[in-house]
Amino acid sequence: MYLNCHSFHSLRYGTIPLLELVQQAVICGVKTMALTDINTVTGIYDFIKACNEVGIKPVVGIEFRCNHQLRYIGLAKNADGLAEMNRFLTKHNFDGTSLPLAAPSFNDVCVIYPFENKPAVLKEHEYIGIAPDQLPKLFLPQWNELLNKMAVLQSVTFRTKREFNLHKILRAIDTNVILSRLSDADYCKTSEVMISLEELLSKFGEYPQIIENTQKLIDQCHFEFDFKTPKNKKHYSGSGESDIQLLTRLAQEGLFKKYGADNPQATARVEKELKVIHQLEFSGYFLITWDIIQYSIRQGFLHIGRGSGANSIVSYCLGITDICPIELDLYFERFLNVNRKSPPDFDIDWSWKERDTILRYIFDKYGADHVAFCGTNVEFKYRSIFREVGKVFGLPKEELYQLAKNPMQLHDTNQIVKLVQEYGMLLEKYPNQHSMHSCGILISEEPITNYTPLEMPPKGFPIVLFDMHIAEDIGFEKFDILSQRGIGHIDDSVKLIEKNRGIKVDIRDTSLSKNEAKANTFLERGKTIGCFYIESPAMRGLLRRLKCDNYKTLVAASSIIRPGVAQSGMMKEYIFRHNHPDKFEYFHEVFKEQLGETYGVMVYQEDVIKIALHYAGLQAADGDILRRAMSGKGRSKAALQKVKDNYFACCTQKGHPLKLSEEIYRQIESFAGYSFCKAHSASYAVESYQSLYLKVYYPIEFMVAVINNQGGFYRTEVYVHEAKMSGATIQNPCVNKSDYETTVYGIEIYLGLMHLEGLESKLAHGIVKEREGNGGFKSLEDFINRIPIGIEGIQILIFIGAFRFTGKTKNQLLVIARLILVNFKPENRNGMLLQEPIKEYELPILERSPFEDAFDEIELLSFPVSCTPFDLLQTKYRGDVMAKDLLSHHKKTVKMLAYLISRKHVPTKMGTMYFGTWIDIEGEYFDTAHFTKSLKEYPFQGGGCYLVLGTVEVDYHFPTVTVTKMAKMPFIPDPRYSNTSDRQYKVHQQIREDVSMTHRAPYPQEHEINLPRYKMST
């Protein structure tokens, strides 16, 4: 009888979490209920499962609303009915049109109109919904003839008075008004709660016909869903048999290409994998992925196949991945096995510039009716909650900012703030809006609107209205089509090298870069700025601590840097064992057998599964639950708790010491959601090597590529510095030499026009287009005649030196520009100056400080180019020790002058600390540690140069200066404002630093972990 129930998936309307809605129905004795969330089917699949578990008949539908007004409710008689509603809603979502007042002529949908919106004529499948409080109106005689078309409509939106208040808050957020401005029409009636079935039927006791009609309506609805059958496109080539034949042939061809004619191990592995792939009917999935890769190769795009898909030798032979699973002992079962309950997916990366081309190919090739992005539910989060709820209560902007910024214990304690906190906390984890999954693509066999309506976000690719978890539950394997700047670095480098040097680098040939000797030297020294995944201060420090000089160690390093391994203490333990392989014992023989390659330390997700299976003796199904938890994909806490209970029961049965079993499970738990599978680490390592190879042999082109892909971990200035240290000459933007992006001519790098603060993008592109079409600019006058530009834009270009080819000073150019533009009429452009001889002006000689250019550069680029920051210091002191000497100063106090590159915030039990990265006067990098006590007295004061005093600590080949004192050193005043004291230090504030904040609980300290290094016998 409950045919209009809202869960919290009725965004900013319903207040009841989905599973709690079903539990409420159980309490009320409900036998049948319909989930009809507003303009969505997000929750129907979880709803069906939940209802089936408690013996309730689920009816699925949609409440159609337009401009906050209820039009009608649709209930699916069957799967075709759901598809009808989905297509109807999709059309209006795509067209941006309003829903009609009357429902279309559905074939397999029952429609219920609210009493207030009854159409003149009701079709056979249409009804009028009557709420209990509307029954008195039926005493009017005109309703008698419609009794046979009426049905019980007890809507459900909230449970308690508190939730009714929450509902009103949600409505105020949705309509963007304060609570007092809500009208009665903006929110639901106070009667929209679930009462017992007995009580509801008693309210309609005088109208048995309405109850009978409602039951007939319910009896028409039999929506059943098969959760087990795969929903992906089944076949690539037309049939399962032809898919198997094609995949087998392609795998055999790739096998020969990768391993030669006689490699029994690789041959056996290919045959074994093909058997499982065919058995699970995944041939089509592999072939569709292969097809996408083939298109990418034809376009000349670079891709990286990563994730657990790299465990497959078939994917390696097909060119989907670049990882040989035999070399790294990767086992296929981590990706695909007959016992695995959830389907796998490939993660494929492209350059961020090329990803949309790949997406367009997929949508065009497989059809708009069959392809869509996975959705996500964006939840109310801490900052947004207090901002949104506070706004509803009428708080001013300043107070909203304080509420969002500060933890609750620092909020004001007035009554309004308490209400904001109370209702804000109720909203935590509630869905707020639909959004697009960052990379997950669904390709369906049947039209995708059979399962969901679609929305069209600004990005231009349709999205389904459920997330990846539901997609997986109902039988979809998504294709992860990702983008990253690291591939852009590599791809653009190769193109620049060919253009600048005439050298073709086949970077796809990983044998060229992986374990290359000179690259390994750079690796162990941490000289990896700009290289994918290995350029951060933490990663460079780890590489130096490990003296990482080979591929396999880099694979391990890529994983142990992850939070799960780090917080459990296993990163420190791995570093110790790597440097002292003779000073530890394996916890247990299983660790020696299974994890000998990583010194008995669990580094990868596979390691956790191995230990769970071989040490504890858990079943493979439990191992899969652990894998999902570590991947952040597990949704069931109950399932994970069951695995934990099984683990300890099995350990006891095997006679393992309890303390050892507890320590091992502590390590296992730390991996949850924060670890890599080995294949993923290996994929990252290969890409890191590709970046590093280009940095080692073609550093100038590589750094230009990094700059043009808008960097990585650091700001542009750092990559410009790296290019300079590699032998490049850095030139400021020039209207005749610079493109929109940064360009390179030999060893000369011209910064791109895109880097100029205040210069419009459209204007920058226009300058390049005009030059390419009609030749270089001959003078400032010629430029003004050809480019539609005002005095502000001209001044930016003059101050950065973009007209230095004229031989005139900046001051002279400014005078000329103003003389030309004072009476210049845009309509005379391309005419006047060409017809009349260029007037030569007599210009005064104006003196200019050599440092004025540097301050112009800071103002327009955020960093100086014509000199170093050290040249702008008032002091001539440059420190007692250089970065290159720190290794020989272990435990000694040093005084250093350095320019701040970046600092990383780290929460500790004692308070905030930071790790800093700096360059000295010679341009070399070094790192510092700033503990809470030091920071209180000597805090960071923004970008610039500092005098640093501290003690050198050398930790496994890596020196760090633990800072005891620090002072920011003053720069010279800005000589451009020598007559205006209030502006002499304003531009200095634009000198930047990179700040990386960490939002997590402090890691436990070493003594709290008490990680054992020797066998535990008790």
PDB file of N, CA and C in Angstrom, residues 185-243:
ATOM      1  N   ALA A 185       4.361  25.071  -0.066  1.00  0.00           N
ATOM      2  CA  ALA A 185       4.499  24.265  -1.285  1.00  0.00           C
ATOM      3  C   ALA A 185       5.923  23.750  -1.476  1.00  0.00           C
ATOM      4  N   ASP A 186       6.873  24.312  -0.726  1.00  0.00           N
ATOM      5  CA  ASP A 186       8.276  23.929  -0.907  1.00  0.00           C
ATOM      6  C   ASP A 186       8.627  22.633  -0.196  1.00  0.00           C
ATOM      7  N   TYR A 187       7.810  22.227   0.771  1.00  0.00           N
ATOM      8  CA  TYR A 187       8.165  21.029   1.532  1.00  0.00           C
ATOM      9  C   TYR A 187       6.948  20.119   1.680  1.00  0.00           C
ATOM     10  N   CYS A 188       7.211  18.912   2.170  1.00  0.00           N
ATOM     11  CA  CYS A 188       6.148  17.897   2.210  1.00  0.00           C
ATOM     12  C   CYS A 188       5.175  18.147   3.365  1.00  0.00           C
ATOM     13  N   LYS A 189       4.078  17.388   3.357  1.00  0.00           N
ATOM     14  CA  LYS A 189       3.105  17.483   4.439  1.00  0.00           C
ATOM     15  C   LYS A 189       3.637  16.781   5.686  1.00  0.00           C
ATOM     16  N   THR A 190       3.149  17.195   6.828  1.00  0.00           N
ATOM     17  CA  THR A 190       3.585  16.573   8.087  1.00  0.00           C
ATOM     18  C   THR A 190       3.080  15.145   8.229  1.00  0.00           C
ATOM     19  N   SER A 191       2.206  14.719   7.314  1.00  0.00           N
ATOM     20  CA  SER A 191       1.645  13.364   7.378  1.00  0.00           C
ATOM     21  C   SER A 191       2.460  12.330   6.592  1.00  0.00           C
ATOM     22  N   GLU A 192       3.565  12.754   5.946  1.00  0.00           N
ATOM     23  CA  GLU A 192       4.301  11.859   5.055  1.00  0.00           C
ATOM     24  C   GLU A 192       5.271  10.970   5.833  1.00  0.00           C
ATOM     25  N   VAL A 193       4.685  10.150   6.701  1.00  0.00           N
ATOM     26  CA  VAL A 193       5.449   9.185   7.489  1.00  0.00           C
ATOM     27  C   VAL A 193       4.857   7.801   7.266  1.00  0.00           C
ATOM     28  N   MET A 194       5.634   6.787   7.611  1.00  0.00           N
ATOM     29  CA  MET A 194       5.146   5.417   7.476  1.00  0.00           C
ATOM     30  C   MET A 194       4.457   5.007   8.779  1.00  0.00           C
ATOM     31  N   ILE A 195       3.176   4.680   8.667  1.00  0.00           N
ATOM     32  CA  ILE A 195       2.427   4.165   9.810  1.00  0.00           C
ATOM     33  C   ILE A 195       2.195   2.679   9.586  1.00  0.00           C
ATOM     34  N   SER A 196       1.683   1.987  10.564  1.00  0.00           N
ATOM     35  CA  SER A 196       1.482   0.546  10.405  1.00  0.00           C
ATOM     36  C   SER A 196       0.471   0.286   9.299  1.00  0.00           C
ATOM     37  N   LEU A 197       0.632  -0.826   8.629  1.00  0.00           N
ATOM     38  CA  LEU A 197      -0.279  -1.193   7.544  1.00  0.00           C
ATOM     39  C   LEU A 197      -1.718  -1.274   8.059  1.00  0.00           C
ATOM     40  N   GLU A 198      -1.876  -1.819   9.237  1.00  0.00           N
ATOM     41  CA  GLU A 198      -3.219  -1.949   9.839  1.00  0.00           C
ATOM     42  C   GLU A 198      -3.872  -0.590  10.008  1.00  0.00           C
ATOM     43  N   GLU A 199      -3.108   0.370  10.512  1.00  0.00           N
ATOM     44  CA  GLU A 199      -3.654   1.714  10.727  1.00  0.00           C
ATOM     45  C   GLU A 199      -3.990   2.381   9.405  1.00  0.00           C
ATOM     46  N   LEU A 200      -3.130   2.185   8.404  1.00  0.00           N
ATOM     47  CA  LEU A 200      -3.382   2.796   7.105  1.00  0.00           C
ATOM     48  C   LEU A 200      -4.667   2.252   6.482  1.00  0.00           C
ATOM     49  N   LEU A 201      -4.836   0.931   6.535  1.00  0.00           N
ATOM     50  CA  LEU A 201      -6.040   0.318   5.954  1.00  0.00           C
ATOM     51  C   LEU A 201      -7.295   0.771   6.683  1.00  0.00           C
ATOM     52  N   SER A 202      -7.173   0.968   7.996  1.00  0.00           N
ATOM     53  CA  SER A 202      -8.351   1.398   8.776  1.00  0.00           C
ATOM     54  C   SER A 202      -8.810   2.786   8.346  1.00  0.00           C
ATOM     55  N   LYS A 203      -7.887   3.643   7.913  1.00  0.00           N
ATOM     56  CA  LYS A 203      -8.250   4.987   7.473  1.00  0.00           C
ATOM     57  C   LYS A 203      -9.100   4.937   6.204  1.00  0.00           C
ATOM     58  N   PHE A 204      -8.912   3.865   5.417  1.00  0.00           N
ATOM     59  CA  PHE A 204      -9.676   3.724   4.174  1.00  0.00           C
ATOM     60  C   PHE A 204     -10.822   2.712   4.333  1.00  0.00           C
ATOM     61  N   GLY A 205     -11.218   2.448   5.585  1.00  0.00           N
ATOM     62  CA  GLY A 205     -12.237   1.438   5.857  1.00  0.00           C
ATOM     63  C   GLY A 205     -13.546   1.692   5.149  1.00  0.00           C
ATOM     64  N   GLU A 206     -13.917   2.961   4.957  1.00  0.00           N
ATOM     65  CA  GLU A 206     -15.180   3.300   4.304  1.00  0.00           C
ATOM     66  C   GLU A 206     -15.070   3.268   2.780  1.00  0.00           C
ATOM     67  N   TYR A 207     -13.856   3.006   2.293  1.00  0.00           N
ATOM     68  CA  TYR A 207     -13.657   2.991   0.843  1.00  0.00           C
ATOM     69  C   TYR A 207     -12.928   1.711   0.431  1.00  0.00           C
ATOM     70  N   PRO A 208     -13.575   0.553   0.592  1.00  0.00           N
ATOM     71  CA  PRO A 208     -12.920  -0.707   0.232  1.00  0.00           C
ATOM     72  C   PRO A 208     -12.517  -0.778  -1.231  1.00  0.00           C
ATOM     73  N   GLN A 209     -13.256  -0.024  -2.093  1.00  0.00           N
ATOM     74  CA  GLN A 209     -12.934  -0.060  -3.516  1.00  0.00           C
ATOM     75  C   GLN A 209     -11.545   0.532  -3.769  1.00  0.00           C
ATOM     76  N   ILE A 210     -11.196   1.562  -3.009  1.00  0.00           N
ATOM     77  CA  ILE A 210      -9.867   2.180  -3.187  1.00  0.00           C
ATOM     78  C   ILE A 210      -8.781   1.184  -2.771  1.00  0.00           C
ATOM     79  N   ILE A 211      -9.032   0.462  -1.666  1.00  0.00           N
ATOM     80  CA  ILE A 211      -8.059  -0.555  -1.237  1.00  0.00           C
ATOM     81  C   ILE A 211      -7.940  -1.642  -2.299  1.00  0.00           C
ATOM     82  N   GLU A 212      -9.103  -2.043  -2.861  1.00  0.00           N
ATOM     83  CA  GLU A 212      -9.101  -3.089  -3.888  1.00  0.00           C
ATOM     84  C   GLU A 212      -8.346  -2.609  -5.133  1.00  0.00           C
ATOM     85  N   ASN A 213      -8.607  -1.355  -5.543  1.00  0.00           N
ATOM     86  CA  ASN A 213      -7.890  -0.793  -6.701  1.00  0.00           C
ATOM     87  C   ASN A 213      -6.379  -0.819  -6.476  1.00  0.00           C
ATOM     88  N   THR A 214      -6.000  -0.434  -5.250  1.00  0.00           N
ATOM     89  CA  THR A 214      -4.560  -0.374  -4.926  1.00  0.00           C
ATOM     90  C   THR A 214      -3.941  -1.760  -5.014  1.00  0.00           C
ATOM     91  N   GLN A 215      -4.659  -2.749  -4.519  1.00  0.00           N
ATOM     92  CA  GLN A 215      -4.142  -4.114  -4.576  1.00  0.00           C
ATOM     93  C   GLN A 215      -4.014  -4.597  -6.027  1.00  0.00           C
ATOM     94  N   LYS A 216      -4.983  -4.246  -6.865  1.00  0.00           N
ATOM     95  CA  LYS A 216      -4.909  -4.623  -8.284  1.00  0.00           C
ATOM     96  C   LYS A 216      -3.695  -3.969  -8.945  1.00  0.00           C
ATOM     97  N   LEU A 217      -3.481  -2.712  -8.585  1.00  0.00           N
ATOM     98  CA  LEU A 217      -2.319  -1.995  -9.129  1.00  0.00           C
ATOM     99  C   LEU A 217      -1.028  -2.710  -8.724  1.00  0.00           C
ATOM    100  N   ILE A 218      -0.935  -3.056  -7.439  1.00  0.00           N
ATOM    101  CA  ILE A 218       0.253  -3.751  -6.928  1.00  0.00           C
ATOM    102  C   ILE A 218       0.451  -5.083  -7.644  1.00  0.00           C
ATOM    103  N   ASP A 219      -0.671  -5.786  -7.882  1.00  0.00           N
ATOM    104  CA  ASP A 219      -0.585  -7.100  -8.512  1.00  0.00           C
ATOM    105  C   ASP A 219      -0.071  -7.020  -9.949  1.00  0.00           C
ATOM    106  N   GLN A 220      -0.214  -5.841 -10.578  1.00  0.00           N
ATOM    107  CA  GLN A 220       0.273  -5.679 -11.953  1.00  0.00           C
ATOM    108  C   GLN A 220       1.790  -5.517 -12.000  1.00  0.00           C
ATOM    109  N   CYS A 221       2.373  -5.153 -10.872  1.00  0.00           N
ATOM    110  CA  CYS A 221       3.807  -4.815 -10.846  1.00  0.00           C
ATOM    111  C   CYS A 221       4.627  -6.021 -10.409  1.00  0.00           C
ATOM    112  N   HIS A 222       5.405  -6.554 -11.320  1.00  0.00           N
ATOM    113  CA  HIS A 222       6.269  -7.700 -11.028  1.00  0.00           C
ATOM    114  C   HIS A 222       7.650  -7.418 -11.605  1.00  0.00           C
ATOM    115  N   PHE A 223       8.363  -6.530 -10.976  1.00  0.00           N
ATOM    116  CA  PHE A 223       9.699  -6.189 -11.471  1.00  0.00           C
ATOM    117  C   PHE A 223      10.710  -7.140 -10.852  1.00  0.00           C
ATOM    118  N   GLU A 224      11.329  -7.929 -11.681  1.00  0.00           N
ATOM    119  CA  GLU A 224      12.368  -8.856 -11.216  1.00  0.00           C
ATOM    120  C   GLU A 224      13.672  -8.513 -11.914  1.00  0.00           C
ATOM    121  N   PHE A 225      14.771  -8.671 -11.187  1.00  0.00           N
ATOM    122  CA  PHE A 225      16.064  -8.308 -11.767  1.00  0.00           C
ATOM    123  C   PHE A 225      17.074  -9.420 -11.534  1.00  0.00           C
ATOM    124  N   ASP A 226      17.783  -9.760 -12.596  1.00  0.00           N
ATOM    125  CA  ASP A 226      18.813 -10.798 -12.532  1.00  0.00           C
ATOM    126  C   ASP A 226      20.161 -10.135 -12.236  1.00  0.00           C
ATOM    127  N   PHE A 227      20.612 -10.270 -10.996  1.00  0.00           N
ATOM    128  CA  PHE A 227      21.866  -9.636 -10.598  1.00  0.00           C
ATOM    129  C   PHE A 227      23.096 -10.419 -11.072  1.00  0.00           C
ATOM    130  N   LYS A 228      22.908 -11.668 -11.446  1.00  0.00           N
ATOM    131  CA  LYS A 228      24.062 -12.530 -11.739  1.00  0.00           C
ATOM    132  C   LYS A 228      24.544 -12.440 -13.188  1.00  0.00           C
ATOM    133  N   THR A 229      23.633 -12.152 -14.115  1.00  0.00           N
ATOM    134  CA  THR A 229      24.006 -12.133 -15.531  1.00  0.00           C
ATOM    135  C   THR A 229      24.818 -10.881 -15.860  1.00  0.00           C
ATOM    136  N   PRO A 230      25.977 -11.032 -16.533  1.00  0.00           N
ATOM    137  CA  PRO A 230      26.764  -9.857 -16.935  1.00  0.00           C
ATOM    138  C   PRO A 230      25.959  -8.947 -17.859  1.00  0.00           C
ATOM    139  N   LYS A 231      26.093  -7.651 -17.671  1.00  0.00           N
ATOM    140  CA  LYS A 231      25.334  -6.688 -18.466  1.00  0.00           C
ATOM    141  C   LYS A 231      26.202  -6.000 -19.516  1.00  0.00           C
ATOM    142  N   ASN A 232      27.522  -6.239 -19.465  1.00  0.00           N
ATOM    143  CA  ASN A 232      28.400  -5.622 -20.448  1.00  0.00           C
ATOM    144  C   ASN A 232      28.106  -6.118 -21.856  1.00  0.00           C
ATOM    145  N   LYS A 233      28.613  -5.391 -22.817  1.00  0.00           N
ATOM    146  CA  LYS A 233      28.550  -5.872 -24.203  1.00  0.00           C
ATOM    147  C   LYS A 233      29.190  -7.251 -24.240  1.00  0.00           C
ATOM    148  N   LYS A 234      28.448  -8.231 -24.754  1.00  0.00           N
ATOM    149  CA  LYS A 234      28.876  -9.625 -24.645  1.00  0.00           C
ATOM    150  C   LYS A 234      30.001  -9.968 -25.598  1.00  0.00           C
ATOM    151  N   HIS A 235      29.862  -9.539 -26.843  1.00  0.00           N
ATOM    152  CA  HIS A 235      30.802  -9.991 -27.868  1.00  0.00           C
ATOM    153  C   HIS A 235      31.384  -8.814 -28.633  1.00  0.00           C
ATOM    154  N   TYR A 236      32.638  -8.949 -28.993  1.00  0.00           N
ATOM    155  CA  TYR A 236      33.296  -7.923 -29.799  1.00  0.00           C
ATOM    156  C   TYR A 236      33.100  -8.202 -31.284  1.00  0.00           C
ATOM    157  N   SER A 237      33.214  -9.463 -31.644  1.00  0.00           N
ATOM    158  CA  SER A 237      33.221  -9.820 -33.071  1.00  0.00           C
ATOM    159  C   SER A 237      31.913 -10.425 -33.556  1.00  0.00           C
ATOM    160  N   GLY A 238      30.904 -10.486 -32.715  1.00  0.00           N
ATOM    161  CA  GLY A 238      29.620 -10.997 -33.167  1.00  0.00           C
ATOM    162  C   GLY A 238      29.134 -12.227 -32.438  1.00  0.00           C
ATOM    163  N   SER A 239      30.062 -13.057 -31.953  1.00  0.00           N
ATOM    164  CA  SER A 239      29.663 -14.264 -31.226  1.00  0.00           C
ATOM    165  C   SER A 239      30.765 -14.660 -30.263  1.00  0.00           C
ATOM    166  N   GLY A 240      30.380 -15.460 -29.272  1.00  0.00           N
ATOM    167  CA  GLY A 240      31.365 -15.921 -28.298  1.00  0.00           C
ATOM    168  C   GLY A 240      32.448 -16.756 -28.946  1.00  0.00           C
ATOM    169  N   GLU A 241      32.069 -17.592 -29.894  1.00  0.00           N
ATOM    170  CA  GLU A 241      33.035 -18.479 -30.537  1.00  0.00           C
ATOM    171  C   GLU A 241      34.065 -17.689 -31.341  1.00  0.00           C
ATOM    172  N   SER A 242      33.584 -16.710 -32.107  1.00  0.00           N
ATOM    173  CA  SER A 242      34.534 -15.917 -32.908  1.00  0.00           C
ATOM    174  C   SER A 242      35.414 -15.040 -32.017  1.00  0.00           C
ATOM    175  N   ASP A 243      34.869 -14.572 -30.865  1.00  0.00           N
ATOM    176  CA  ASP A 243      35.688 -13.828 -29.902  1.00  0.00           C
ATOM    177  C   ASP A 243      36.834 -14.691 -29.389  1.00  0.00           C
TER     178      ASP A 243
END
